[in-house]
Amino acid sequence: MKTLTIALLFASSALAQITQMDGLILGQVFDRPKLAIRSIVGVPGAAYIGGALVEELESAVPNGSGTFLAKCARGSLLLWRGGTATAVASDGVKTFTWCGENSFAVQRSQPDAADFVEWWQLGLNGLSLEKKTSLDAANMTFSFFRCEAATQNLFWGVSGSVYEMTYADGVSNSIASIAEPVSFDVMDGLAYAGDAAGRRVFELERKPGGWESRVAVEGLDEDSIPVAVKILAQGRFLVAYRSKPGSVALSSVKGLRRRANGLLMHPRTGSKRLAKQVDFC
């Protein structure tokens, strides 16, 4: 098996090591403890977590098609695609999220002024900045930052609430009151939000008059925190529960809106143990 190692220069910062291994790559995950993007290698039913593609990162988010955004410790943001690195922002990057396979949003800070968000598009001619909108205050820290592909609207969590910013007019409003929102996913007007304080998962649905929320999963163990949610096909969603440091349980749950028998599926159905925590991408 051949291994090709490429070093990419982040402007004047240190080198980040990129390793591409031969074999069928099913996807990528961000290994938080090692601060590296790692590949999922093999075939369905016989896959394993491979070596690091990129190391020495503060955070990274793959788009599922071999392209990912990576943030360096000094606050710069890099787009990596097909072995080519493109600088997106040199400083002030706080968090970022994909809005689809070829678009993404970035939250940035600036000295003595309110934070702002940018929407970027990845096209045949490279990167283009589509829109820039100021936030309500400076030094805003979000528990999550997500984008709805169909609308390009942004969602974030702060203590006590989940907010939505519409792409069309840049207006942000609270759409749900949740004590401690820590995880979120949204698709086509349906969203799920994990609440660490109440150890619950809420289902949010966009209606003509605004968003409606209801509890989708509750009664979790005292130590179970829904650290990640991911909407799946056929009206299901995946929840990752952190029950203790270094251990995560996965559960596949039937969505309330599409349930056929009117009964909530047991939240522990189909759970599996992971050796270490990884991010959903």
CSV table of C-alpha atoms in Angstrom, one decimal:
chain,number,residue,atom,x,y,z
A,1,MET,CA,0.0,0.0,0.0
A,2,LYS,CA,1.4,3.3,-1.1
A,3,THR,CA,1.2,6.4,1.1
A,4,LEU,CA,1.5,9.9,-0.3
A,5,THR,CA,2.2,12.8,2.2
A,6,ILE,CA,1.6,16.4,1.2
A,7,ALA,CA,2.5,19.4,3.3
A,8,LEU,CA,0.3,22.5,2.8
A,9,LEU,CA,1.4,26.0,4.0
A,10,PHE,CA,-1.2,28.0,5.9
A,11,ALA,CA,0.1,31.5,4.9
A,12,SER,CA,2.8,32.1,7.5
A,13,SER,CA,1.6,29.5,10.0
A,14,ALA,CA,3.0,26.0,10.6
A,15,LEU,CA,2.5,23.2,8.2
A,16,ALA,CA,-0.5,20.9,8.3
A,17,GLN,CA,0.2,17.3,7.3
A,18,ILE,CA,-2.1,15.7,4.7
A,19,THR,CA,-2.0,12.0,4.1
A,20,GLN,CA,-4.0,10.2,1.4
A,21,MET,CA,-4.1,6.4,1.6
A,22,ASP,CA,-5.1,4.1,-1.3
A,23,GLY,CA,-8.4,2.3,-1.0
A,24,LEU,CA,-12.1,2.9,-1.1
A,25,ILE,CA,-12.9,6.0,0.9
A,26,LEU,CA,-16.5,5.9,2.2
A,27,GLY,CA,-16.3,9.3,4.0
A,28,GLN,CA,-14.5,11.2,6.7
A,29,VAL,CA,-14.9,12.0,10.4
A,30,PHE,CA,-13.2,14.6,12.6
A,31,ASP,CA,-11.2,12.9,15.4
A,32,ARG,CA,-11.4,15.6,18.0
A,33,PRO,CA,-8.9,14.0,20.5
A,34,LYS,CA,-6.2,13.9,17.7
A,35,LEU,CA,-7.3,17.1,16.0
A,36,ALA,CA,-7.3,15.3,12.6
A,37,ILE,CA,-9.6,14.4,9.7
A,38,ARG,CA,-9.6,10.6,9.3
A,39,SER,CA,-11.0,8.6,6.5
A,40,ILE,CA,-13.5,5.8,6.6
A,41,VAL,CA,-12.0,3.0,4.5
A,42,GLY,CA,-13.4,-0.2,3.1
A,43,VAL,CA,-16.9,-1.3,2.0
A,44,PRO,CA,-20.2,-1.3,3.9
A,45,GLY,CA,-20.1,-4.0,6.5
A,46,ALA,CA,-16.3,-4.2,6.4
A,47,ALA,CA,-15.1,-0.6,7.0
A,48,TYR,CA,-12.6,0.9,9.4
A,49,ILE,CA,-11.3,4.3,10.5
A,50,GLY,CA,-8.1,4.9,8.6
A,51,GLY,CA,-5.2,7.2,8.9
A,52,ALA,CA,-5.2,11.0,9.2
A,53,LEU,CA,-5.9,13.0,6.1
A,54,VAL,CA,-5.2,16.3,7.8
A,55,GLU,CA,-3.6,16.9,11.3
A,56,GLU,CA,-2.9,19.8,13.6
A,57,LEU,CA,-6.3,21.4,13.2
A,58,GLU,CA,-8.5,23.1,15.8
A,59,SER,CA,-11.7,21.8,14.0
A,60,ALA,CA,-12.8,20.5,10.6
A,61,VAL,CA,-16.1,19.7,8.8
A,62,PRO,CA,-16.2,17.5,5.7
A,63,ASN,CA,-19.0,17.8,3.3
A,64,GLY,CA,-19.2,14.1,2.5
A,65,SER,CA,-17.7,14.4,-1.0
A,66,GLY,CA,-14.0,14.6,-0.3
A,67,THR,CA,-14.0,18.4,0.4
A,68,PHE,CA,-13.8,19.9,3.9
A,69,LEU,CA,-13.3,23.1,5.8
A,70,ALA,CA,-10.6,23.3,8.4
A,71,LYS,CA,-9.8,25.8,11.0
A,72,CYS,CA,-6.3,26.5,12.3
A,73,ALA,CA,-5.6,27.5,15.9
A,74,ARG,CA,-4.9,31.1,15.0
A,75,GLY,CA,-8.4,31.6,13.6
A,76,SER,CA,-7.8,31.1,9.8
A,77,LEU,CA,-10.0,29.0,7.6
A,78,LEU,CA,-8.9,26.7,4.8
A,79,LEU,CA,-10.9,24.9,2.1
A,80,TRP,CA,-9.3,21.6,1.1
A,81,ARG,CA,-10.5,19.9,-2.1
A,82,GLY,CA,-8.7,17.3,-4.3
A,83,GLY,CA,-5.4,17.9,-2.6
A,84,THR,CA,-5.6,21.7,-3.2
A,85,ALA,CA,-5.8,24.2,-0.4
A,86,THR,CA,-7.6,27.5,-0.7
A,87,ALA,CA,-7.6,30.2,2.0
A,88,VAL,CA,-11.1,31.4,2.9
A,89,ALA,CA,-10.3,33.8,5.8
A,90,SER,CA,-7.0,34.7,7.4
A,91,ASP,CA,-8.3,35.6,10.9
A,92,GLY,CA,-11.4,36.0,13.1
A,93,VAL,CA,-13.1,32.7,12.3
A,94,LYS,CA,-15.1,31.4,15.2
A,95,THR,CA,-17.3,28.7,13.7
A,96,PHE,CA,-18.5,27.4,10.3
A,97,THR,CA,-20.9,25.0,8.7
A,98,TRP,CA,-21.8,23.6,5.3
A,99,CYS,CA,-25.0,24.8,3.6
A,100,GLY,CA,-24.9,22.1,0.9
A,101,GLU,CA,-22.2,20.3,-1.1
A,102,ASN,CA,-20.9,23.6,-2.6
A,103,SER,CA,-21.8,26.3,-0.2
A,104,PHE,CA,-21.0,27.1,3.4
A,105,ALA,CA,-21.4,29.8,6.1
A,106,VAL,CA,-18.8,31.3,8.5
A,107,GLN,CA,-19.2,33.2,11.7
A,108,ARG,CA,-16.4,35.8,12.2
A,109,SER,CA,-15.4,38.3,14.8
A,110,GLN,CA,-13.8,41.8,14.3
A,111,PRO,CA,-12.2,44.2,16.7
A,112,ASP,CA,-14.6,46.5,18.6
A,113,ALA,CA,-17.6,45.6,16.5
A,114,ALA,CA,-20.4,43.0,16.2
A,115,ASP,CA,-19.7,39.6,14.9
A,116,PHE,CA,-20.9,38.8,11.4
A,117,VAL,CA,-21.7,35.9,9.2
A,118,GLU,CA,-20.7,35.2,5.6
A,119,TRP,CA,-22.2,32.9,3.0
A,120,TRP,CA,-19.7,31.4,0.5
A,121,GLN,CA,-20.3,29.6,-2.8
A,122,LEU,CA,-17.9,27.1,-4.4
A,123,GLY,CA,-18.2,27.1,-8.2
A,124,LEU,CA,-16.3,26.2,-11.3
A,125,ASN,CA,-14.3,29.4,-11.1
A,126,GLY,CA,-13.5,29.0,-7.4
A,127,LEU,CA,-14.8,30.6,-4.2
A,128,SER,CA,-17.1,33.6,-4.1
A,129,LEU,CA,-18.5,35.6,-1.2
A,130,GLU,CA,-22.3,35.7,-1.7
A,131,LYS,CA,-23.5,37.7,1.3
A,132,LYS,CA,-22.3,39.2,4.6
A,133,THR,CA,-24.6,40.1,7.5
A,134,SER,CA,-23.9,41.5,11.0
A,135,LEU,CA,-25.0,39.8,14.1
A,136,ASP,CA,-26.6,41.5,17.1
A,137,ALA,CA,-23.5,41.6,19.4
A,138,ALA,CA,-19.8,41.0,19.6
A,139,ASN,CA,-18.2,37.9,21.1
A,140,MET,CA,-21.2,35.7,20.5
A,141,THR,CA,-20.5,32.0,21.4
A,142,PHE,CA,-22.8,29.4,19.9
A,143,SER,CA,-23.4,25.9,21.2
A,144,PHE,CA,-24.0,24.8,17.5
A,145,PHE,CA,-24.0,26.5,14.1
A,146,ARG,CA,-26.0,24.9,11.3
A,147,CYS,CA,-27.4,25.8,7.9
A,148,GLU,CA,-30.5,24.5,6.0
A,149,ALA,CA,-29.5,23.6,2.5
A,150,ALA,CA,-32.8,24.4,0.8
A,151,THR,CA,-33.1,27.9,2.2
A,152,GLN,CA,-29.5,28.8,3.2
A,153,ASN,CA,-31.0,29.9,6.6
A,154,LEU,CA,-28.7,29.7,9.6
A,155,PHE,CA,-29.4,28.2,13.0
A,156,TRP,CA,-27.5,28.5,16.2
A,157,GLY,CA,-27.9,27.7,19.9
A,158,VAL,CA,-27.4,29.8,23.0
A,159,SER,CA,-28.4,29.3,26.6
A,160,GLY,CA,-32.2,29.1,26.6
A,161,SER,CA,-33.0,29.4,22.9
A,162,VAL,CA,-32.5,28.3,19.3
A,163,TYR,CA,-32.2,31.1,16.7
A,164,GLU,CA,-32.8,31.2,13.0
A,165,MET,CA,-31.3,33.8,10.6
A,166,THR,CA,-33.0,34.0,7.2
A,167,TYR,CA,-30.8,34.3,4.2
A,168,ALA,CA,-33.2,36.5,2.3
A,169,ASP,CA,-33.2,39.4,4.8
A,170,GLY,CA,-30.6,38.6,7.4
A,171,VAL,CA,-33.1,38.8,10.2
A,172,SER,CA,-32.6,36.5,13.2
A,173,ASN,CA,-35.4,35.4,15.6
A,174,SER,CA,-35.7,32.8,18.4
A,175,ILE,CA,-37.7,29.8,17.1
A,176,ALA,CA,-37.7,27.6,20.3
A,177,SER,CA,-37.0,27.9,24.0
A,178,ILE,CA,-34.6,25.1,25.0
A,179,ALA,CA,-32.7,25.3,28.3
A,180,GLU,CA,-29.3,24.1,27.1
A,181,PRO,CA,-29.3,23.3,23.3
A,182,VAL,CA,-26.1,21.4,22.5
A,183,SER,CA,-26.9,19.6,19.2
A,184,PHE,CA,-29.0,20.3,16.1
A,185,ASP,CA,-29.8,19.2,12.5
A,186,VAL,CA,-32.2,20.6,10.0
A,187,MET,CA,-33.6,19.5,6.7
A,188,ASP,CA,-36.5,20.8,4.6
A,189,GLY,CA,-38.4,22.5,7.4
A,190,LEU,CA,-37.8,19.8,10.0
A,191,ALA,CA,-35.2,20.0,12.8
A,192,TYR,CA,-34.1,18.2,15.9
A,193,ALA,CA,-32.4,19.8,18.8
A,194,GLY,CA,-30.7,18.1,21.8
A,195,ASP,CA,-31.2,19.6,25.2
A,196,ALA,CA,-28.4,18.8,27.7
A,197,ALA,CA,-30.2,20.2,30.7
A,198,GLY,CA,-33.5,18.3,30.2
A,199,ARG,CA,-31.8,15.3,28.6
A,200,ARG,CA,-34.3,15.4,25.8
A,201,VAL,CA,-34.5,15.8,22.0
A,202,PHE,CA,-37.0,18.3,20.6
A,203,GLU,CA,-38.6,18.1,17.1
A,204,LEU,CA,-39.1,21.5,15.4
A,205,GLU,CA,-41.3,21.9,12.4
A,206,ARG,CA,-41.7,25.0,10.2
A,207,LYS,CA,-45.3,26.1,9.8
A,208,PRO,CA,-46.8,29.1,7.9
A,209,GLY,CA,-47.1,31.0,11.2
A,210,GLY,CA,-43.6,30.0,12.5
A,211,TRP,CA,-41.9,27.1,14.1
A,212,GLU,CA,-43.6,24.6,16.3
A,213,SER,CA,-41.7,22.5,18.8
A,214,ARG,CA,-42.5,19.3,20.7
A,215,VAL,CA,-40.5,16.6,22.6
A,216,ALA,CA,-39.4,13.7,20.4
A,217,VAL,CA,-37.3,11.8,22.9
A,218,GLU,CA,-37.3,12.1,26.7
A,219,GLY,CA,-36.7,10.0,29.9
A,220,LEU,CA,-33.0,9.6,29.2
A,221,ASP,CA,-30.7,8.3,31.9
A,222,GLU,CA,-29.3,11.0,34.3
A,223,ASP,CA,-25.9,10.9,32.6
A,224,SER,CA,-27.1,10.7,29.0
A,225,ILE,CA,-26.6,13.9,27.0
A,226,PRO,CA,-27.7,14.1,23.4
A,227,VAL,CA,-24.4,15.5,22.0
A,228,ALA,CA,-25.3,15.1,18.3
A,229,VAL,CA,-28.4,14.6,16.1
A,230,LYS,CA,-28.5,13.7,12.4
A,231,ILE,CA,-31.6,13.5,10.2
A,232,LEU,CA,-31.7,10.3,8.2
A,233,ALA,CA,-33.9,9.2,5.3
A,234,GLN,CA,-37.4,7.7,5.7
A,235,GLY,CA,-38.5,9.9,8.6
A,236,ARG,CA,-35.8,8.8,11.1
A,237,PHE,CA,-33.1,10.6,12.9
A,238,LEU,CA,-29.9,9.4,14.6
A,239,VAL,CA,-29.0,10.5,18.2
A,240,ALA,CA,-25.6,10.2,19.8
A,241,TYR,CA,-25.7,10.1,23.6
A,242,ARG,CA,-22.6,10.7,25.7
A,243,SER,CA,-23.1,8.7,28.9
A,244,LYS,CA,-19.5,9.0,30.2
A,245,PRO,CA,-16.2,10.5,29.0
A,246,GLY,CA,-14.9,8.6,26.0
A,247,SER,CA,-18.1,6.6,25.4
A,248,VAL,CA,-21.0,7.4,23.0
A,249,ALA,CA,-24.2,5.4,22.3
A,250,LEU,CA,-25.9,5.7,18.9
A,251,SER,CA,-29.7,5.3,18.6
A,252,SER,CA,-31.9,5.4,15.5
A,253,VAL,CA,-35.3,7.0,16.3
A,254,LYS,CA,-38.5,7.4,14.4
A,255,GLY,CA,-39.5,11.0,13.8
A,256,LEU,CA,-42.8,12.1,15.4
A,257,ARG,CA,-44.1,13.8,12.2
A,258,ARG,CA,-43.9,10.6,10.2
A,259,ARG,CA,-44.7,7.9,12.7
A,260,ALA,CA,-47.4,5.5,11.5
A,261,ASN,CA,-48.7,4.1,14.7
A,262,GLY,CA,-48.7,7.2,16.9
A,263,LEU,CA,-46.3,5.7,19.4
A,264,LEU,CA,-42.8,6.9,20.1
A,265,MET,CA,-40.1,4.4,19.3
A,266,HIS,CA,-37.9,3.5,22.3
A,267,PRO,CA,-34.9,5.8,22.2
A,268,ARG,CA,-32.4,3.0,22.8
A,269,THR,CA,-33.4,1.0,19.8
A,270,GLY,CA,-30.4,0.0,17.7
A,271,SER,CA,-27.8,1.6,20.0
A,272,LYS,CA,-24.1,0.8,19.6
A,273,ARG,CA,-21.0,1.7,21.6
A,274,LEU,CA,-18.2,3.7,20.1
A,275,ALA,CA,-14.6,3.6,21.2
A,276,LYS,CA,-14.3,7.4,21.2
A,277,GLN,CA,-16.4,10.5,20.3
A,278,VAL,CA,-16.4,11.7,16.8
A,279,ASP,CA,-18.4,14.6,15.2
A,280,PHE,CA,-21.3,14.1,12.8
A,281,CYS,CA,-20.6,15.7,9.5
